[in-house]
PDB file of C-alpha atoms in Angstrom:
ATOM      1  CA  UNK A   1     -11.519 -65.144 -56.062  1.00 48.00           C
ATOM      2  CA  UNK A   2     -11.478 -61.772 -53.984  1.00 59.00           C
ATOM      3  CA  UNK A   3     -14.122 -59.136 -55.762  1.00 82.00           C
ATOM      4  CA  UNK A   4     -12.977 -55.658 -55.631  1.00 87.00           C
ATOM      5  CA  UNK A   5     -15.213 -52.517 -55.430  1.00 91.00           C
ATOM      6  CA  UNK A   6     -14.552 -49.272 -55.538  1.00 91.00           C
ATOM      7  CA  UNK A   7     -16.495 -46.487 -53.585  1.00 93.00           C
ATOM      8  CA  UNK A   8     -16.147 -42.854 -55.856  1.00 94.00           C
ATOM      9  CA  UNK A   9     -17.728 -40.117 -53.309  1.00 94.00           C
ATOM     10  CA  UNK A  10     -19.180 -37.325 -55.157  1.00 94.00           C
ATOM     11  CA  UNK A  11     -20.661 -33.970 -53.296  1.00 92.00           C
ATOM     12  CA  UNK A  12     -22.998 -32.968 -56.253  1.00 92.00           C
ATOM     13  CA  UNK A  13     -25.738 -34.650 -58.001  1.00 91.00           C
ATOM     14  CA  UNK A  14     -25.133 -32.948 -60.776  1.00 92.00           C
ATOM     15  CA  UNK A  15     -21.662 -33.879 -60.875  1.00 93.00           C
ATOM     16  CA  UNK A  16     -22.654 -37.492 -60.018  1.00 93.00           C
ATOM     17  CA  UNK A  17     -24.990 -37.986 -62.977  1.00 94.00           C
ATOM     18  CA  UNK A  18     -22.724 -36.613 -65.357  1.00 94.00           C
ATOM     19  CA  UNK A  19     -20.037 -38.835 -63.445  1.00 94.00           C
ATOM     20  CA  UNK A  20     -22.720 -41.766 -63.846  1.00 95.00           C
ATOM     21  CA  UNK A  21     -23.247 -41.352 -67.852  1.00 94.00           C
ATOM     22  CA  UNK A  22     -18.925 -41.172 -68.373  1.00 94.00           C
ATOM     23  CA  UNK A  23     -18.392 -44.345 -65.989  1.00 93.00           C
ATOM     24  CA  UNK A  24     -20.904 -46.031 -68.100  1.00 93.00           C
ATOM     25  CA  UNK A  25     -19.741 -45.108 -71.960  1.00 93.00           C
ATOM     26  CA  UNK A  26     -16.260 -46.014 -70.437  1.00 91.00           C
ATOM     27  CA  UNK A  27     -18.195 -49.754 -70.238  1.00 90.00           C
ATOM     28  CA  UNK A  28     -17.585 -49.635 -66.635  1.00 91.00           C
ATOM     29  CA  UNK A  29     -20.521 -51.923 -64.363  1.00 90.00           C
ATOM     30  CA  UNK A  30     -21.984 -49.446 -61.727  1.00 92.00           C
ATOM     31  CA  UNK A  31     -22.872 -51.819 -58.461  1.00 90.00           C
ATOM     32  CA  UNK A  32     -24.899 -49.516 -56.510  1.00 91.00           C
ATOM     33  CA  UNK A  33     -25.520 -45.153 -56.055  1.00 94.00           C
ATOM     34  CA  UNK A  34     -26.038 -44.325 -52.834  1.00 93.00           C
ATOM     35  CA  UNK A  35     -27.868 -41.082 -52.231  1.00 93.00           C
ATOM     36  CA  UNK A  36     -29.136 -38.993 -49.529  1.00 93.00           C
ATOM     37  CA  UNK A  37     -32.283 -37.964 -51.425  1.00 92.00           C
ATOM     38  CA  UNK A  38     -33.591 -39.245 -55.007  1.00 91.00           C
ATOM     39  CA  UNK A  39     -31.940 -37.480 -58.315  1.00 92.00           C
ATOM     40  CA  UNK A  40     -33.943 -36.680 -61.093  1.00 93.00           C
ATOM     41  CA  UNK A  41     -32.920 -39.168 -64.174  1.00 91.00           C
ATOM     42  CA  UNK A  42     -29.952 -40.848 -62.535  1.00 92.00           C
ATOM     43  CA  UNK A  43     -32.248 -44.395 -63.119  1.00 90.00           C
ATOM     44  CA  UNK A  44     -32.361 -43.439 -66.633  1.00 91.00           C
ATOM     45  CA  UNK A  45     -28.478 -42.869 -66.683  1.00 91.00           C
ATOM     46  CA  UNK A  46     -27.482 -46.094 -64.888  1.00 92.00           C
ATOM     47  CA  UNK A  47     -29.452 -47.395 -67.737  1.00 90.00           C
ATOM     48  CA  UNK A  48     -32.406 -49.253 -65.447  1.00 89.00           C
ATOM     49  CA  UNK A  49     -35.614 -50.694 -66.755  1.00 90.00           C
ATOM     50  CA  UNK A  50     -38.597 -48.747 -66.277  1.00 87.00           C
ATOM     51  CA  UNK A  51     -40.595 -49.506 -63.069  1.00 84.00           C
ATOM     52  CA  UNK A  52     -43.639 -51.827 -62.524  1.00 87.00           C
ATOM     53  CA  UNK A  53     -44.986 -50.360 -59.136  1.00 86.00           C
ATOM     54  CA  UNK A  54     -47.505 -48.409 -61.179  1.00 89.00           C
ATOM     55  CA  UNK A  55     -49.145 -51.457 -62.682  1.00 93.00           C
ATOM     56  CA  UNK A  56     -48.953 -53.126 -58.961  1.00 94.00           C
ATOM     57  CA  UNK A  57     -50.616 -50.210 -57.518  1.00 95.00           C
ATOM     58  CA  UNK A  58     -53.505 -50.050 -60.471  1.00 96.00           C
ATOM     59  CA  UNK A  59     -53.988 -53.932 -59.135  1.00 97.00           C
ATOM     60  CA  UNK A  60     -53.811 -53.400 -55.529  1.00 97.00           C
ATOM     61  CA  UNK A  61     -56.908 -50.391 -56.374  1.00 97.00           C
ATOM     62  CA  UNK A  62     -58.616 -53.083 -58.211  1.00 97.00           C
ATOM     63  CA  UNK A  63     -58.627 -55.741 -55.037  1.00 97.00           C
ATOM     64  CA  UNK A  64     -59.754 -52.642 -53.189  1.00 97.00           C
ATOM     65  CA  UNK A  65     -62.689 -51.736 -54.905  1.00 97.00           C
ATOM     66  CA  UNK A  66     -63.565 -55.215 -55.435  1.00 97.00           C
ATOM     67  CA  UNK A  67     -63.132 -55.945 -51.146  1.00 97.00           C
ATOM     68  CA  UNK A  68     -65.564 -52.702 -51.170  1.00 96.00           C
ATOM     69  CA  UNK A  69     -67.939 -53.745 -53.312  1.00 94.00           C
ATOM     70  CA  UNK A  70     -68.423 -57.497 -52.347  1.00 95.00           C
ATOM     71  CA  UNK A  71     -68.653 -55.657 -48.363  1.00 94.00           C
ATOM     72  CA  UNK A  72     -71.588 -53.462 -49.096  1.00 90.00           C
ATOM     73  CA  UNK A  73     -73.340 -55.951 -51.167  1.00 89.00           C
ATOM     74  CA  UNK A  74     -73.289 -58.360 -48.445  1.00 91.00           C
ATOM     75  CA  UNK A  75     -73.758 -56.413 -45.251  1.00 87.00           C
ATOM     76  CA  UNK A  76     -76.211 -53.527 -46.901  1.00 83.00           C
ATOM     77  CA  UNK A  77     -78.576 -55.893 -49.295  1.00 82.00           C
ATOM     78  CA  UNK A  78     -77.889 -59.349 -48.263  1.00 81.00           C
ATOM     79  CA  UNK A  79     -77.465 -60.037 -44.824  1.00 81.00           C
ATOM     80  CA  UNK A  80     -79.216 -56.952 -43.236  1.00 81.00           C
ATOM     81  CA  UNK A  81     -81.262 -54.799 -45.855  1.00 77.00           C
ATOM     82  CA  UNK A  82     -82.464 -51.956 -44.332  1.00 74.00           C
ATOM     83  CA  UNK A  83     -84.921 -48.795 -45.163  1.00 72.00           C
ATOM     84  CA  UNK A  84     -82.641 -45.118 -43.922  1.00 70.00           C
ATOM     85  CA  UNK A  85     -84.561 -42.332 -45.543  1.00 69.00           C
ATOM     86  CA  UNK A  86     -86.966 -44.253 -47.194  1.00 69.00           C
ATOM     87  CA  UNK A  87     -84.653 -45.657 -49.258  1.00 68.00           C
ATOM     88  CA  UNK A  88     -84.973 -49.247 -49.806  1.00 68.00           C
ATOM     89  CA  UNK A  89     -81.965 -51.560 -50.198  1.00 70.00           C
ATOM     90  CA  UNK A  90     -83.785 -54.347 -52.749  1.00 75.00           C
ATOM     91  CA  UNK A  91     -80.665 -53.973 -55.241  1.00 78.00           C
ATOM     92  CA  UNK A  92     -76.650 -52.989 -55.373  1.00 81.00           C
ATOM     93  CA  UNK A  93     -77.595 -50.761 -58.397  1.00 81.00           C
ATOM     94  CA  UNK A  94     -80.146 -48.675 -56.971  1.00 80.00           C
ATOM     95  CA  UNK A  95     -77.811 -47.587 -53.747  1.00 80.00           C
ATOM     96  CA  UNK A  96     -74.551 -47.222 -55.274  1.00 81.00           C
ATOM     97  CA  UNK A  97     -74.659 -43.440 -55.309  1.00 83.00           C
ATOM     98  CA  UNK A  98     -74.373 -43.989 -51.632  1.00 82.00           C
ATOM     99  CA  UNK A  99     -71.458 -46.524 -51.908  1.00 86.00           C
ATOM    100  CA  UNK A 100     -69.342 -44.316 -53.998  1.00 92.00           C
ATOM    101  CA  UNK A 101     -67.425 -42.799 -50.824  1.00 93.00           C
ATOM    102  CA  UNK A 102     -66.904 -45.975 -49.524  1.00 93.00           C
ATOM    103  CA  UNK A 103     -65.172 -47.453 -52.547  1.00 95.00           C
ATOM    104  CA  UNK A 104     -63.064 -45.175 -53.125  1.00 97.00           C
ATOM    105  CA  UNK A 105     -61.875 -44.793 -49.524  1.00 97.00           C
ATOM    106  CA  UNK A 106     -61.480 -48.538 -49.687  1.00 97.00           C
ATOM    107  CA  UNK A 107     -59.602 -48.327 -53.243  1.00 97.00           C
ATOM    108  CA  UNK A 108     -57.080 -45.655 -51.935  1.00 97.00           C
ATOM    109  CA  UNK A 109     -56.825 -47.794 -48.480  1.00 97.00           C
ATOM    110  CA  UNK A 110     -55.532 -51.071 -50.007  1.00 97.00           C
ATOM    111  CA  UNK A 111     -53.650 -49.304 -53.166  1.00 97.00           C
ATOM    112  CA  UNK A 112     -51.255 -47.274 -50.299  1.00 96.00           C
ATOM    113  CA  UNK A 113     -50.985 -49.883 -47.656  1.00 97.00           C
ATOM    114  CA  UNK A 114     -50.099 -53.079 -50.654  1.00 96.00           C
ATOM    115  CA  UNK A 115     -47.794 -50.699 -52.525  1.00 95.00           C
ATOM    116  CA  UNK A 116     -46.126 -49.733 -48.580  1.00 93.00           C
ATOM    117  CA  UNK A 117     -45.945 -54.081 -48.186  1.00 93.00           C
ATOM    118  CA  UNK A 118     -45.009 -54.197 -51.561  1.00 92.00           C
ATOM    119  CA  UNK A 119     -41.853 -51.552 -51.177  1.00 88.00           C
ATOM    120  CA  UNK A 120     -40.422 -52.776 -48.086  1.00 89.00           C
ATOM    121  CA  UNK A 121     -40.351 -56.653 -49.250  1.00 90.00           C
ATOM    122  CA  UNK A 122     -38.881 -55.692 -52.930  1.00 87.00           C
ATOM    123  CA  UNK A 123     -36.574 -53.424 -51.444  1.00 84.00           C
ATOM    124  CA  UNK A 124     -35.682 -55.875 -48.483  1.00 86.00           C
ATOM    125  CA  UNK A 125     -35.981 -53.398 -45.458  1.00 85.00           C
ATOM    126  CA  UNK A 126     -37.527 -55.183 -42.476  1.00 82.00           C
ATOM    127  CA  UNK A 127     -38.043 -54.345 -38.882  1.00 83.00           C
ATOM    128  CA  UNK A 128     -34.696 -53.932 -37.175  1.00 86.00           C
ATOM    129  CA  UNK A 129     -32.694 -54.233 -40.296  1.00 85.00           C
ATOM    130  CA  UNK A 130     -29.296 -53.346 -39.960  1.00 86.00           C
ATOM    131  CA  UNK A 131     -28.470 -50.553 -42.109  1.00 80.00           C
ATOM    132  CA  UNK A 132     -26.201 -51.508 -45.089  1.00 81.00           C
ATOM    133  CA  UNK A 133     -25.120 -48.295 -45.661  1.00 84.00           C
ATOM    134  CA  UNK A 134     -21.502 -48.250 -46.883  1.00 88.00           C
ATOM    135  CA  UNK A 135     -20.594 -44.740 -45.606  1.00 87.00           C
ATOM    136  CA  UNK A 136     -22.591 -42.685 -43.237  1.00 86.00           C
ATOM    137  CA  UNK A 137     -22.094 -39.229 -45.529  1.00 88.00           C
ATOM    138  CA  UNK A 138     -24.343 -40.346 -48.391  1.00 88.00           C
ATOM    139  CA  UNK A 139     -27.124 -39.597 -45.644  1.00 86.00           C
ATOM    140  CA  UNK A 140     -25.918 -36.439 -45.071  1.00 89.00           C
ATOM    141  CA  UNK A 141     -24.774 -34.046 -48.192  1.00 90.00           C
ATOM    142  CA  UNK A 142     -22.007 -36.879 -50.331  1.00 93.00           C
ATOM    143  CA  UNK A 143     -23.162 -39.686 -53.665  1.00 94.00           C
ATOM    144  CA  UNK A 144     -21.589 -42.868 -53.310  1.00 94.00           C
ATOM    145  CA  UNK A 145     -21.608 -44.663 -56.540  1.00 94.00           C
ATOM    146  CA  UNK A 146     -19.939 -48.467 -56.265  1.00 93.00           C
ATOM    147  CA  UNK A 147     -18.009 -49.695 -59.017  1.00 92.00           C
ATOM    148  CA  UNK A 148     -17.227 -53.190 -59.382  1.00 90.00           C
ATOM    149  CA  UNK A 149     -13.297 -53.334 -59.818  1.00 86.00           C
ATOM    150  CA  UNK A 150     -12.709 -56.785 -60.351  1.00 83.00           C
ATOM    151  CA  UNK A 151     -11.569 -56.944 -63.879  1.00 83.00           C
ATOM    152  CA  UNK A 152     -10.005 -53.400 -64.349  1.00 81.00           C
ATOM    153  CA  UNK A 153      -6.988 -52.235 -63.272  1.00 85.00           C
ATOM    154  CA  UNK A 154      -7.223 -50.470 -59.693  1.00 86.00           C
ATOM    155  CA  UNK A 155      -5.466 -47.335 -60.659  1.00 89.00           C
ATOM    156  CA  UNK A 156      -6.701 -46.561 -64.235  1.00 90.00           C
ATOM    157  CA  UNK A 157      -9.971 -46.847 -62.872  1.00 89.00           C
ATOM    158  CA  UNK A 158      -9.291 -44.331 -59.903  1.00 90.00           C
ATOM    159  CA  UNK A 159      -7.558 -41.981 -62.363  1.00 92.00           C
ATOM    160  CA  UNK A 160     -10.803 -42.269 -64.367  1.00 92.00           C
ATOM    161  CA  UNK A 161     -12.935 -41.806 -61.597  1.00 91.00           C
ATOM    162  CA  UNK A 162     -10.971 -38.121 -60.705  1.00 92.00           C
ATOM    163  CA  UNK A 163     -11.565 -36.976 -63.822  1.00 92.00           C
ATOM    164  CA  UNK A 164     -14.900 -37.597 -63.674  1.00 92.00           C
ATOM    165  CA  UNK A 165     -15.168 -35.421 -60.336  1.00 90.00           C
ATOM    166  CA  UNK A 166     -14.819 -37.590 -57.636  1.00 90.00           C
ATOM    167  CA  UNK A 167     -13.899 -36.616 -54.368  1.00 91.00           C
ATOM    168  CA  UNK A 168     -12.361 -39.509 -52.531  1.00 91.00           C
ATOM    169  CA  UNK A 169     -11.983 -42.765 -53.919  1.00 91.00           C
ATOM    170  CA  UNK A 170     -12.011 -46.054 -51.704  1.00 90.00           C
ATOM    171  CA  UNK A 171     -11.254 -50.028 -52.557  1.00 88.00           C
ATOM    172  CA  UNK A 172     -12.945 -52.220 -51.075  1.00 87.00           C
ATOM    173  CA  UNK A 173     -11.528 -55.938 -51.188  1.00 83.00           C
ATOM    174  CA  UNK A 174     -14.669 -58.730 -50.241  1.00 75.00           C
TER     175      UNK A 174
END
């Protein structure tokens, strides 16, 4: 069985997330937006779960600090203790006023580099990826929002989507 999708280009986002909440109450299923910059709330109109990147990020700060602490322990009072200042490196405790700067640059180092791994492999964009882009003016200035088509009729679905603002409307048959 052939799927059919419709592509509704939009020129505001405005337009395109009030286009968004009518295409859903109609109980239409929205594929895919395609955007040339992120709008405000249109996750929260396509009606998408809340994101767990935050809690991934809080873990990847965790490892960090943990990687930081375990380091300095090991190079700075077990394996080569030394006396700078008159300071003498007999326990963790007593220097960690000193390690401060390095855990948190170590924190902030492996939070932004895991959640950077952690974006491109959830969102699927690796190194010479061709771009799946279904029109090139949703870089530009134009919203793409994909309908899936395959159990409405073509043309009340069209006439729905110029009501709702759109500015071209394409089918696509897969």
């Amino acid at each position: 069985m052939a799927s059919k999708v419709i592509h509704a280009i939009y020129t505001d986002d405005d337009l395109l997330l009030q286009a968004v909440k009518q295409v859903r109450d109609a109980r239409y299923h929205i594929a895919e937006i395609y955007t040339p910059f992120p709008v405000h709330g249109l996750d929260k109109a396509m009606g998408l779960e809340p994101t767990r990147l935050a809690i991934a990020s809080f873990i990847y700060g965790l490892i960090g600090m943990s990687v930081a602490i375990l380091m300095m322990n090991f190079i700075m009072i077990s394996d080569w203790p030394q006396d700078i200042g008159g300071k003498p490196s007999f326990s963790f405790l007593q220097n960690l006023p000193a390690f401060v700067p390095i855990i948190f640059e170590l924190t902030v180092f492996f939070a932004a580099h895991l959640m950077v791994i952690t974006f491109y492999m959830r969102s699927k964009l690796w190194p010479f990826k061709a771009a799946e882009n279904p029109d090139v003016r949703t870089t530009d200035d134009h919203f793409l929002m994909e309908i899936d088509a395959s159990n409405h009729s073509v043309e009340e679905l069209s006439k729905f989507l110029y009501n709702t603002g759109a500015l071209e409307i394409k089918l696509i048959e897969n």
